[in-house]
XYZ file of C-alpha atoms in Angstrom:
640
model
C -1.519 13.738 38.333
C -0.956 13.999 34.663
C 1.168 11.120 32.566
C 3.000 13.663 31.022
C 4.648 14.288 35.085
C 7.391 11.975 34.412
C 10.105 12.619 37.376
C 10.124 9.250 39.821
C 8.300 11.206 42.661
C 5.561 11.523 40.444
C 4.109 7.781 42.564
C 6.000 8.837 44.970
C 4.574 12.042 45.686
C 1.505 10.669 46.117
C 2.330 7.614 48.446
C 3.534 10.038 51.137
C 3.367 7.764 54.280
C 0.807 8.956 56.696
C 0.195 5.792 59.065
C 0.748 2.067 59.037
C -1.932 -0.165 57.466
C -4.051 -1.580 59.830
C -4.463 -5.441 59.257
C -1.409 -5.003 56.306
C 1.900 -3.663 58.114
C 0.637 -4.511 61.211
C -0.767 -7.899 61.127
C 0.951 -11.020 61.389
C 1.990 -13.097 57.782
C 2.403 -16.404 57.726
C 6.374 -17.013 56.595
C 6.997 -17.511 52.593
C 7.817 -21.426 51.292
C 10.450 -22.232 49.705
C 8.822 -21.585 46.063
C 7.485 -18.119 46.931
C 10.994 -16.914 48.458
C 12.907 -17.872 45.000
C 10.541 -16.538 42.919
C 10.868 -13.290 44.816
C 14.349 -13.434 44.721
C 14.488 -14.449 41.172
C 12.045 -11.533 39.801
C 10.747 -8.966 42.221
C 14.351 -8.332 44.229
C 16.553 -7.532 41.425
C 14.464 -5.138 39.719
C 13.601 -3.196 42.741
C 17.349 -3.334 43.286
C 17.952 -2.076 39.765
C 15.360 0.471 39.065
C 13.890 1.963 42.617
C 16.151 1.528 45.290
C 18.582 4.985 44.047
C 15.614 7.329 44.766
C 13.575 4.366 47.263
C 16.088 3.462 49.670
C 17.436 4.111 52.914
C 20.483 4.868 51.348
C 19.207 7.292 48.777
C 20.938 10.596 48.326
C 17.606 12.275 48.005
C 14.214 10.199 49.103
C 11.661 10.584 46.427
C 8.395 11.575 48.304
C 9.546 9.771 51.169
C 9.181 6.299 49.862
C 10.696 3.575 50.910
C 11.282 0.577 48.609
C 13.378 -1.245 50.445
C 11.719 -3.450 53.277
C 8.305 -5.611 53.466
C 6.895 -2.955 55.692
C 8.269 0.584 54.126
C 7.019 -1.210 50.875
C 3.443 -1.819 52.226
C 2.551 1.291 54.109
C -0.002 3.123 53.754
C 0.244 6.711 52.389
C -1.450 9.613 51.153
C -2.702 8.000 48.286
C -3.199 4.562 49.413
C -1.453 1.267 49.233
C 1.823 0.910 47.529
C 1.249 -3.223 47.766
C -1.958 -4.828 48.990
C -1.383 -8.570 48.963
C -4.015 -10.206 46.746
C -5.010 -6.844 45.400
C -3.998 -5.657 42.175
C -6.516 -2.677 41.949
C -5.629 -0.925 45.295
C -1.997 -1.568 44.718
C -0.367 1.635 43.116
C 3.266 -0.076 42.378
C 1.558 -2.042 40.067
C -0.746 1.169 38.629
C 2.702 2.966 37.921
C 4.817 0.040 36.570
C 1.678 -0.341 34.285
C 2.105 3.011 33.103
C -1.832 3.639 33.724
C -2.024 6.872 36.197
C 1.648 6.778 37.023
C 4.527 5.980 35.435
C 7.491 3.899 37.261
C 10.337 3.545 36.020
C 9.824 7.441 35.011
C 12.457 6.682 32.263
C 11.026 3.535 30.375
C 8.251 1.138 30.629
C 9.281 -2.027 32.539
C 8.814 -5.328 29.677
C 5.405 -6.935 30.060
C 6.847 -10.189 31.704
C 8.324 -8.300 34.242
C 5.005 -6.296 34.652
C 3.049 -10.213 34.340
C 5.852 -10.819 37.383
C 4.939 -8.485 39.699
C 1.288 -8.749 38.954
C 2.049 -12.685 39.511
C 3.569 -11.626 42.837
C 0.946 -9.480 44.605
C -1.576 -12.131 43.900
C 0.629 -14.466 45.366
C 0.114 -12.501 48.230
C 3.369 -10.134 47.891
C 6.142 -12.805 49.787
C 8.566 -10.656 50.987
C 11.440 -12.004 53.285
C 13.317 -8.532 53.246
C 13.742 -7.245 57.092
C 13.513 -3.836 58.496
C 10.981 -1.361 60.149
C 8.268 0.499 57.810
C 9.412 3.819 58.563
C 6.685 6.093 60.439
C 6.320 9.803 59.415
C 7.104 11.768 62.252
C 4.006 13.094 63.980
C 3.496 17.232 63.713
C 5.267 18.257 66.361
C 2.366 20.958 67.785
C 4.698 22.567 70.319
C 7.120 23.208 67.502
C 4.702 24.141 65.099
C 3.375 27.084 66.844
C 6.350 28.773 67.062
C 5.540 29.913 63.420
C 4.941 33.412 63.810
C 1.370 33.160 62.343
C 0.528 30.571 64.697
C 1.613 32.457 68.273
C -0.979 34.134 70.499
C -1.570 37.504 69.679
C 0.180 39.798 72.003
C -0.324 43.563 72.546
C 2.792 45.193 72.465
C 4.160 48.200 74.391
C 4.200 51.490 71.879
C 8.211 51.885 71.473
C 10.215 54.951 72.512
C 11.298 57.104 69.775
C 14.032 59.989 69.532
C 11.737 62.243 67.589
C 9.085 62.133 70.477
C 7.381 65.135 69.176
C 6.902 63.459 65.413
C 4.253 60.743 66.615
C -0.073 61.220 67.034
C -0.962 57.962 68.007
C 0.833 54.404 68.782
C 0.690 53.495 65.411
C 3.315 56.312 64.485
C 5.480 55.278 67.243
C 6.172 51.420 66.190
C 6.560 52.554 62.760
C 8.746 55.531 63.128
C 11.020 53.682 65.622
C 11.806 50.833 62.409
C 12.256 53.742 60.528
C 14.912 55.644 62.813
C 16.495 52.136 63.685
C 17.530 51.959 60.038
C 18.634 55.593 60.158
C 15.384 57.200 57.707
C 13.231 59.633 58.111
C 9.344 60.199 57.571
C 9.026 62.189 53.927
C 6.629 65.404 54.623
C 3.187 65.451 54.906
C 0.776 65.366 52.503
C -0.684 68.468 51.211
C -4.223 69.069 51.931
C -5.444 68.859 48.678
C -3.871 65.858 47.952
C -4.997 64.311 51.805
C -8.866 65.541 50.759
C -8.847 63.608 47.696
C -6.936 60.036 49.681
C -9.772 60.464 52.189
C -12.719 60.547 49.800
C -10.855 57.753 47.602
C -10.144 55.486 50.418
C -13.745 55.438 51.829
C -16.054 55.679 49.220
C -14.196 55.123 46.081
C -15.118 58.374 44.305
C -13.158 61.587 44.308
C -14.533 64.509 46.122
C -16.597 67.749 44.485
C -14.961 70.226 43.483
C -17.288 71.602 46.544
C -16.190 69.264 48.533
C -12.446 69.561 48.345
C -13.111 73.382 49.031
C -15.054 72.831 52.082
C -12.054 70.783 53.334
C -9.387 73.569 52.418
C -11.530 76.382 54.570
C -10.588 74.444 57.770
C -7.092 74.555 58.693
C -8.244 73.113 62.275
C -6.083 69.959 63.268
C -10.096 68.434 63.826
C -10.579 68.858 59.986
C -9.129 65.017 59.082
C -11.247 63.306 62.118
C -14.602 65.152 60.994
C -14.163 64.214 57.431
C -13.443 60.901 58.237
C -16.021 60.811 60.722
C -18.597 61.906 57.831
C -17.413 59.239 55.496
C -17.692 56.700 57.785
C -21.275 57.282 58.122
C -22.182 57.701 54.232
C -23.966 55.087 52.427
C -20.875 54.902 50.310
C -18.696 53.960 52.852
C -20.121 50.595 53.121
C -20.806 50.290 48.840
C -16.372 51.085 48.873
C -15.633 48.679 51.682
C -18.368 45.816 50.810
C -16.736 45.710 47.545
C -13.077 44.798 49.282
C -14.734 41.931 51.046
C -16.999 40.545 48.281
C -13.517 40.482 45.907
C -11.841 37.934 49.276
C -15.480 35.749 48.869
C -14.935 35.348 45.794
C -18.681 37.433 44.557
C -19.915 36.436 40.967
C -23.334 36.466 39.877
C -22.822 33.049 37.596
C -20.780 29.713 37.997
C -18.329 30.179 35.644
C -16.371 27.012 34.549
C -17.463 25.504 31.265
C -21.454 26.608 31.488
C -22.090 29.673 33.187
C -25.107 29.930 34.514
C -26.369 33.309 36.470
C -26.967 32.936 40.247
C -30.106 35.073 39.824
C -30.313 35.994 43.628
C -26.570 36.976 44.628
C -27.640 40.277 44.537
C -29.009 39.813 48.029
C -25.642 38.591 49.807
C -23.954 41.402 48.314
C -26.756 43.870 49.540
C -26.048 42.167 53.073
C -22.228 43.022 53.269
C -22.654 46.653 51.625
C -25.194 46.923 54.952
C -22.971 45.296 57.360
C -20.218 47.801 56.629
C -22.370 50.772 56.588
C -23.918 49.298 60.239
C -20.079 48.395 61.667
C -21.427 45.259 62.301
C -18.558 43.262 64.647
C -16.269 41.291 62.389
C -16.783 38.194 64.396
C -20.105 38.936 64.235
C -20.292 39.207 60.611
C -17.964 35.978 60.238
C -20.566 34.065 62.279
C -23.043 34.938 60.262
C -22.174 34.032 57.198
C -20.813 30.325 57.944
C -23.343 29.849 60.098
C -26.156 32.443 60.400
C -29.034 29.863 59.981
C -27.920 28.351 63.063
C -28.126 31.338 65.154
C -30.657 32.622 67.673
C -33.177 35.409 65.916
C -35.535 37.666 67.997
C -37.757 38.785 64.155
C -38.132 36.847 60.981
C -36.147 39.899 59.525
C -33.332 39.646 61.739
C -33.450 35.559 60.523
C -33.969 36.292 56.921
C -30.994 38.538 57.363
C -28.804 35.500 58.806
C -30.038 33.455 56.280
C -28.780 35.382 53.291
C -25.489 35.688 54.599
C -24.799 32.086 54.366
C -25.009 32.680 50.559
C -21.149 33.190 50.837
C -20.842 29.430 50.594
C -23.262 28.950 48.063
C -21.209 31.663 45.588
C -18.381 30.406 43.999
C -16.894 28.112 40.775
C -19.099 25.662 39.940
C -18.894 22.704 37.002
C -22.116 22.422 36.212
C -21.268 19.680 34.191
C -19.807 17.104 36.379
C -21.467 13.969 35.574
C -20.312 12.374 39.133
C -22.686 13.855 41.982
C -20.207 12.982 44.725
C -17.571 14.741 42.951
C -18.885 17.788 42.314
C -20.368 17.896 45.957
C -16.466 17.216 47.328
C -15.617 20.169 44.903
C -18.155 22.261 46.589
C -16.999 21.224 49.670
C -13.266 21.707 48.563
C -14.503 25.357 47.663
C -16.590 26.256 50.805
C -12.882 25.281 53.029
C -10.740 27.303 50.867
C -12.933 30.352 50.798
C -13.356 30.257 54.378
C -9.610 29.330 55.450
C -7.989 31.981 53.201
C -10.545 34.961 53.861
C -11.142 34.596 57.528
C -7.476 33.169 58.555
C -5.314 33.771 55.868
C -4.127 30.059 55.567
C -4.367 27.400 52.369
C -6.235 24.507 54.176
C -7.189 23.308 50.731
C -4.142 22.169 49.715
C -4.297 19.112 51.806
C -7.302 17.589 50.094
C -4.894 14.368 48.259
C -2.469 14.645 50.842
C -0.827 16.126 53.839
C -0.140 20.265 53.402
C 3.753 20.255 51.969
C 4.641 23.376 53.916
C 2.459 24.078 56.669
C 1.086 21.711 59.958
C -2.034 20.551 58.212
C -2.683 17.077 57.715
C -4.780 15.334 55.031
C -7.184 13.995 57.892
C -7.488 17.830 59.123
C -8.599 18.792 55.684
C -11.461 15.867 55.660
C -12.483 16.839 59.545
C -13.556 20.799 57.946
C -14.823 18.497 54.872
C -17.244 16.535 57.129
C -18.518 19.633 58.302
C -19.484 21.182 55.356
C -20.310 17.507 53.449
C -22.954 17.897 56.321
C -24.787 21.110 55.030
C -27.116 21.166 52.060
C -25.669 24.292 49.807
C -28.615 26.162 47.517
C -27.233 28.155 44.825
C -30.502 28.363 42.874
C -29.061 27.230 39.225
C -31.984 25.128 37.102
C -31.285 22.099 35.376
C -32.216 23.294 32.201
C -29.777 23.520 28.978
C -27.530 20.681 30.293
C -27.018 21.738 33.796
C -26.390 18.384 35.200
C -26.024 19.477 38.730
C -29.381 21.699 39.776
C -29.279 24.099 42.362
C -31.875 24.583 44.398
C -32.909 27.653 46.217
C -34.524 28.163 50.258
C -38.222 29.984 50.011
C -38.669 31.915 53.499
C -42.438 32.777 53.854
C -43.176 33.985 57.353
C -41.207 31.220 59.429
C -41.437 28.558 56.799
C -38.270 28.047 55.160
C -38.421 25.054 52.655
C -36.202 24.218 49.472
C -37.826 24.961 46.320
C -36.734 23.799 42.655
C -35.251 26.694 40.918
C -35.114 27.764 36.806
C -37.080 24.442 35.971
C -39.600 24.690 33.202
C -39.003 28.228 32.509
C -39.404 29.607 28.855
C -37.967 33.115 27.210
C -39.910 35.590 26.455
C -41.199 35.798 22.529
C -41.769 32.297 22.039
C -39.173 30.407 24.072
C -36.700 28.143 23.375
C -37.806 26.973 20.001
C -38.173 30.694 18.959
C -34.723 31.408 20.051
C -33.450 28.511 17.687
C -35.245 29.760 15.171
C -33.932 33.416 15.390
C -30.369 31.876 15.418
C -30.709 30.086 12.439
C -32.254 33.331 10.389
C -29.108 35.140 11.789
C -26.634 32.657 10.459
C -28.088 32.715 7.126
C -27.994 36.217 7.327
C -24.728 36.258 8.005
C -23.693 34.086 5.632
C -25.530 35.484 2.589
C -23.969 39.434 3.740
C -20.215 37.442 3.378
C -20.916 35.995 -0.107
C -22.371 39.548 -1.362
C -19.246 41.415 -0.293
C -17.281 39.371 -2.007
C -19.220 39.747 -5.586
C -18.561 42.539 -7.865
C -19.246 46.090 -7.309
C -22.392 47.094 -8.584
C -25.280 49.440 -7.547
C -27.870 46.090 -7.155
C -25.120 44.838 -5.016
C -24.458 47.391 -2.883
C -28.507 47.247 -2.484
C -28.548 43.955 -1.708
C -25.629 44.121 1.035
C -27.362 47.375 2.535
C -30.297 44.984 3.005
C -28.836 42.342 4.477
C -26.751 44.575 7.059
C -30.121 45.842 8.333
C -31.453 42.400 8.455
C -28.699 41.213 10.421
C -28.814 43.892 12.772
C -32.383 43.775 13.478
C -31.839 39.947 14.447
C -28.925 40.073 16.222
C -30.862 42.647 18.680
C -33.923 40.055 18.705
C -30.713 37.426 19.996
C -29.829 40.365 22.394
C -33.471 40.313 24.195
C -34.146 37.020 23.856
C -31.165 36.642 26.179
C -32.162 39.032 28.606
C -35.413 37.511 28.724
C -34.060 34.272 29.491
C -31.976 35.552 32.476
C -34.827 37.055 34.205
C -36.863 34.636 34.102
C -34.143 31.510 34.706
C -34.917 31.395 38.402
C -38.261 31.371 39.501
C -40.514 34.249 40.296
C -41.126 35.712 43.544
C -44.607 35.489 44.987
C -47.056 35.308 47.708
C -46.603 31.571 47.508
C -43.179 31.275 46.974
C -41.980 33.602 49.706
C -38.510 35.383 49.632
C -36.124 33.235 47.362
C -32.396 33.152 48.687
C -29.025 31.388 47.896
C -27.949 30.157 51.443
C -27.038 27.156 53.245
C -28.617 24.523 56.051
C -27.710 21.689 57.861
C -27.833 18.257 56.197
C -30.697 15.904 57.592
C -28.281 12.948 58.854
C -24.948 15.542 59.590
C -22.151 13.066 59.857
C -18.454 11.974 59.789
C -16.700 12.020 56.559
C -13.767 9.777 54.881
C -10.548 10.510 53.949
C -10.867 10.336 50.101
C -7.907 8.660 48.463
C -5.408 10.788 46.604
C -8.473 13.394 46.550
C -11.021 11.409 44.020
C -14.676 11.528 45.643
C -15.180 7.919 45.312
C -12.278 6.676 46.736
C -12.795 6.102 50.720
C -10.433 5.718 53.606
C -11.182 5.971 57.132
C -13.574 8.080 58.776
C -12.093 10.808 60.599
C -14.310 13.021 63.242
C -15.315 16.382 62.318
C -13.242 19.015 64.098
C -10.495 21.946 62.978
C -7.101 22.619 62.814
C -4.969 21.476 65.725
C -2.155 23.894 65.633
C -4.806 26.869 66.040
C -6.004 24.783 68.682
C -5.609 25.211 72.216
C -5.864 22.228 74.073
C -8.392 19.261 72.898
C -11.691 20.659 70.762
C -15.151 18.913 72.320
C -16.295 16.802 69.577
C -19.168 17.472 67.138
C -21.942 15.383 67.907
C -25.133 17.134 66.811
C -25.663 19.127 63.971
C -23.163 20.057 60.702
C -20.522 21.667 63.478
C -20.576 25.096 61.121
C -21.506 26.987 63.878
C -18.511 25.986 65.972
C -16.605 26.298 63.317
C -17.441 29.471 62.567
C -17.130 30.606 66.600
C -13.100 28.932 66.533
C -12.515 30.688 63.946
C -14.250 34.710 65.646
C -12.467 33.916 69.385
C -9.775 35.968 70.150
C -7.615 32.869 70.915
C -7.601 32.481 67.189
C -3.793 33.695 66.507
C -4.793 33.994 62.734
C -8.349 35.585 62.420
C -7.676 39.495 63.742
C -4.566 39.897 62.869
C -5.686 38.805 58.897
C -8.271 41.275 58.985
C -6.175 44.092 60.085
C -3.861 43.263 57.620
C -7.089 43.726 55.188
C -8.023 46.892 56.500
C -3.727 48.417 56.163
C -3.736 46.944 52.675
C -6.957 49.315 51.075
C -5.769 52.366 53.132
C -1.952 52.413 51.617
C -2.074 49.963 48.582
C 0.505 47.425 50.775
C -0.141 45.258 53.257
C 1.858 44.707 56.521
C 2.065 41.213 55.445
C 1.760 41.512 51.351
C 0.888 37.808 51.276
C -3.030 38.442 52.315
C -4.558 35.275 52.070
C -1.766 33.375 52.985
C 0.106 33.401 56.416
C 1.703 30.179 56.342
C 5.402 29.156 55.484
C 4.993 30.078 51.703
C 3.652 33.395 52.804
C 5.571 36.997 53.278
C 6.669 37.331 56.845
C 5.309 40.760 58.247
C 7.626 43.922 57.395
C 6.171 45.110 61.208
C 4.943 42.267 63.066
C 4.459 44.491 66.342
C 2.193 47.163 64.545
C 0.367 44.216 63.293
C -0.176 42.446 66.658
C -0.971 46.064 67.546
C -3.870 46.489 65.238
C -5.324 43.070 66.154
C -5.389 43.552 69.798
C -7.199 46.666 68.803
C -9.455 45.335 65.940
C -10.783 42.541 69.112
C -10.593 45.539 72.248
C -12.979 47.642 70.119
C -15.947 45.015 69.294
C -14.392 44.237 66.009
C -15.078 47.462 64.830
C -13.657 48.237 61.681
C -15.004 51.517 61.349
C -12.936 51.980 64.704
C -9.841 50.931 63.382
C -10.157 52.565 60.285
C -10.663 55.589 61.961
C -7.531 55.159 64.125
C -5.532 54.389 60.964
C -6.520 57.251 59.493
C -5.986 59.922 61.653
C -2.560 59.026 62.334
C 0.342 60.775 61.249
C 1.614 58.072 59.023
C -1.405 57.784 56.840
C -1.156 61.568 56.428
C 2.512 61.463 55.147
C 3.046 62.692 51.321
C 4.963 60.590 48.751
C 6.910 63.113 47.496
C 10.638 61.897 47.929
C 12.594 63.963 50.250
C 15.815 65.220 50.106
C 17.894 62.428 51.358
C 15.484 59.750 48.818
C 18.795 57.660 47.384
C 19.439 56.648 50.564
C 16.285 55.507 52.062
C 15.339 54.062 48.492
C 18.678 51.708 49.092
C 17.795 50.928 52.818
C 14.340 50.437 51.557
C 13.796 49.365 47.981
């Protein structure tokens, strides 16, 4: 948190109590002497009295981060960010941190004076004497039951299709539950869409390009009410199709070809994960399928190498993403990669922010910090190769996996590797000419006009040109050939992940920082998606069970997200507008029923999106026009 965050929950925030301190709140003190209690009373009382106790107190209008100030215990417990007082411990003890003014700053208004700070820090060696009485207060405990109430977090249901009045209207179930919101608020359905403007939604929606001029015609010669279906049908089947619809899904994964973040170096073989999800789509691979695979393909059975090396490159979705290349601190950047690989797979697969409880429990929704660090233990147990060299300052190489035949083996990627025309030392070289180029054209411009002049500038602008296209190639050169090539002897080179040799437990890392530790919490996943208790991980990184929670249909999250997807690129809006988040900050549904609807049928037809798209498709409602019909000020002001 930065110094310039000056309000009083600024410690507070970050001291929000989680569980009493084993061996601190809960072990037995021996009583303070008679020195100890005056000096407490003397220095320590009245200032926490004076200048914490109106935002730390049981009596406090408002509790800042629920803090407590006030008692021994409340003052000792533990919370998200550690210790408030450690007896004997001035380093782990954040009161002293904030009245210091060093990360945090307590009294938010004005530095304590140094004897008061030399006071406390007098007192905590002392071992903190403290006669005050009362219970440390415990945070109440999630309260499951309660929690899953949250619409998000119920079993998916399949509703019955309402009843409407305008029986007649209706082509499938999905026109009936939205027709019957739309006659309970007394609108009607605009007309349909003509078909020259339904020809050219189809073609859009599915491949992304507009039809032929041919094409549109061939549409308009059939009037049959089988036109729509065997266009769609066509579509569905091009190679397009799955180029349109891979796109969607590489934009939720976050695809980039380079690291971004201060250096950006390329990811020379991304190329191949987003060749797997433009053929996934065009094969209507099963969604949970497809999930599977890319958390955790490399852990699933294969009956060819192809079929493997195809399960293998779709793990590359956690080695894409952000990357700061130049973290100096290994074990933070891994915990940022880790931090990454939850996020991406919380938000595209279930639609929920399970990152934000990295430094401390998640403020709106039923995820606790220990939660966050039992996903983090899975994927701090899985090697990640995103096949960036540690040339040119990359502190933090990449490696990439080699698959020759059924050896796969790690291999050192972009090391050693030169440009073409001379390499690095030529490139410098070229630079500097340019520069001096440059700098000589600015100086003649601004000399007087004169025929020699104007030769000499003509000169230099052809010079400069000539090596700023040398720069150009030199560049590409040195992008081809950052990674490694591909030979007999190096096999197929992929981005992808693997289990860790020694998978293991992680920590809970203190207020978020890498090399702060806590306790070790067991590897596992979120308990209000969770029916009943989850067998515990005991061989192995635990992706693959992670990655099967989050595919079964007693996921209340993972269908109904990707339904919501699939309604989003077919009319611009989704159900629930809030894509990749259904918690409490999220948009609640605008037709939860139709939504359960289309999840029931996403799972009862394999996953099949091609299925559902279909079914979405030919309906009546994705057919409607957007003209605005004749009674449009009304339904705009029943439904802005």
């Amino acid at each position: 948190m930065s110094k310039s965050l000056r309000p009083l929950t600024a410690l507070a925030l970050l001291l929000v109590s989680l569980f009493l301190v084993t061996g601190i709140a809960g072990a037995a003190e021996p009583a303070p002497d008679a020195q100890q209690l005056e000096f407490f009373e003397k220095k320590i009382r009245p200032v926490l009295v004076k200048h914490c106790y109106e935002c730390h107190s049981a009596k406090s209008k408002e509790l800042g981060g629920e803090l407590l100030l006030d008692t021994r215990e409340a003052t000792r417990m533990g919370g998200a960010s550690g210790h408030a007082v450690v007896p004997g411990n001035l380093k782990e003890s954040l009161l002293i941190n904030a009245i210091r003014y060093e990360d945090f700053e307590m009294p938010p208004k004005e530095r304590l004076p140094e004897s008061v700070v030399a006071d406390f820090e007098r007192w905590v060696k002392m071992g903190a004497p403290d006669p005050r009485d009362g219970e440390a207060p415990v945070k109440p405990a999630v309260d499951l039951a309660e929690a899953r109430k949250f619409w998000s977090f119920q079993p998916i249901q399949k509703p019955a299709a309402p009843e409407v009045k305008s029986a007649d209207w209706p082509r499938n179930d999905i026109d009936r539950f939205v027709l019957a919101k739309l006659e309970a608020n007394g609108l009607r359905p605009v007309a349909d869409a003509d078909p020259a403007t339904l020809v050219r939604r189809i073609y859009l929606d599915l491949t992304g390009l507009p039809p032929t001029p041919e094409q549109a015609a061939d549409f308009l010669r059939d009037p049959s009410p089988a036109a729509v279906t065997q266009l769609v049908d066509r579509l569905l089947d091009s190679p397009q199709f799955g180029e349109r619809w891979g796109r969607h899904w590489l934009d939720v994964v976050r695809y980039g070809e380079s690291t971004g973040m201060e250096r950006n170096f390329t990811y020379p073989y991304a190329w191949r994960y987003r060749d797997y999800v433009i053929q996934s789509f065009n094969n209507d691979k099963p969604f949970d399928r497809f999930l599977t695979e890319q958390v955790a393909g490399d852990l699933l059975p294969y009956d060819s190498v192809e079929q493997r090396n195809e399960q293998l490159i779709a793990t590359g979705m956690l080695a894409l993403g952000t990357k700061s290349l130049n973290e100096n601190n290994r074990e933070t950047f891994l915990m940022d990669l880790v931090d990454e690989q939850i996020d991406v797979t919380s938000q595209a697969f279930m639609g929920i922010t399970a990152a934000c409880a990295r430094c401390h429990d998640h403020k709106f929704d039923p995820i606790s910090k220990e939660e966050y660090y039992s996903l983090a233990g899975i994927f701090r147990s899985t090697d990640t190769f995103y096949g960036t060299g540690k040339q040119n300052g990359n502190r933090q190489q990449g490696r990439l996996l080699s698959v020759n035949g059924e050896q796969v083996r790690p291999v050192t990627s972009g090391g050693g590797t030169t440009a073409k025309g001379g390499g690095k030392k030529a490139a410098k070289q070229v630079a500097t000419r340019l520069q001096a180029a440059q700098k000589r054209l600015k100086q003649l411009r601004k000399q007087s006009d004169s025929p020699e002049v104007r030769e000499q500038i003509a000169t230099t602008e052809a010079q400069v040109k000539r090596l700023q296209a040398q720069v150009r190639r030199q560049g590409k050169d040195a992008d081809e050939e950052e990674a490694p090539a591909e030979n007999s002897a190096s096999g197929l080179l992929v981005m992808a992940v693997q289990d860790a040799a020694s998978p293991a437990d992680t920590e809970v890392r203190i207020r978020g920082e890498a090399n702060e530790r806590g306790d070790v919490v067991p590897r596992g996943f979120l308990r209000v998606l969770t029916a009943g208790e989850h067998p515990p991980i005991e061989s192995g990184s635990g992706r693959l069970e992670y990655a099967r929670w989050m595919a079964s249909r007693d996921n209340p999250l993972t269908a109904r997200v990707a339904a919501n997807r699939i309604w989003l690129h077919l009319f611009g809006r989704a159900i629930v507008p809030s894509v990749n988040n259904f918690g409490a900050t999220g948009e609640q549904p605008t037709h939860p029923e139709l939504l359960d609807h289309l999840a029931m049928e996403l799972m009862d037809g394999n996953w099949s999106f091609k299925q559902l798209i279909r079914q979405i498709m030919t309906s009546r409602v994705y057919q409607l026009g957007s003209a605005l019909g004749p009674d449009a000020e009304a339904a705009l002001q029943a439904d802005p």
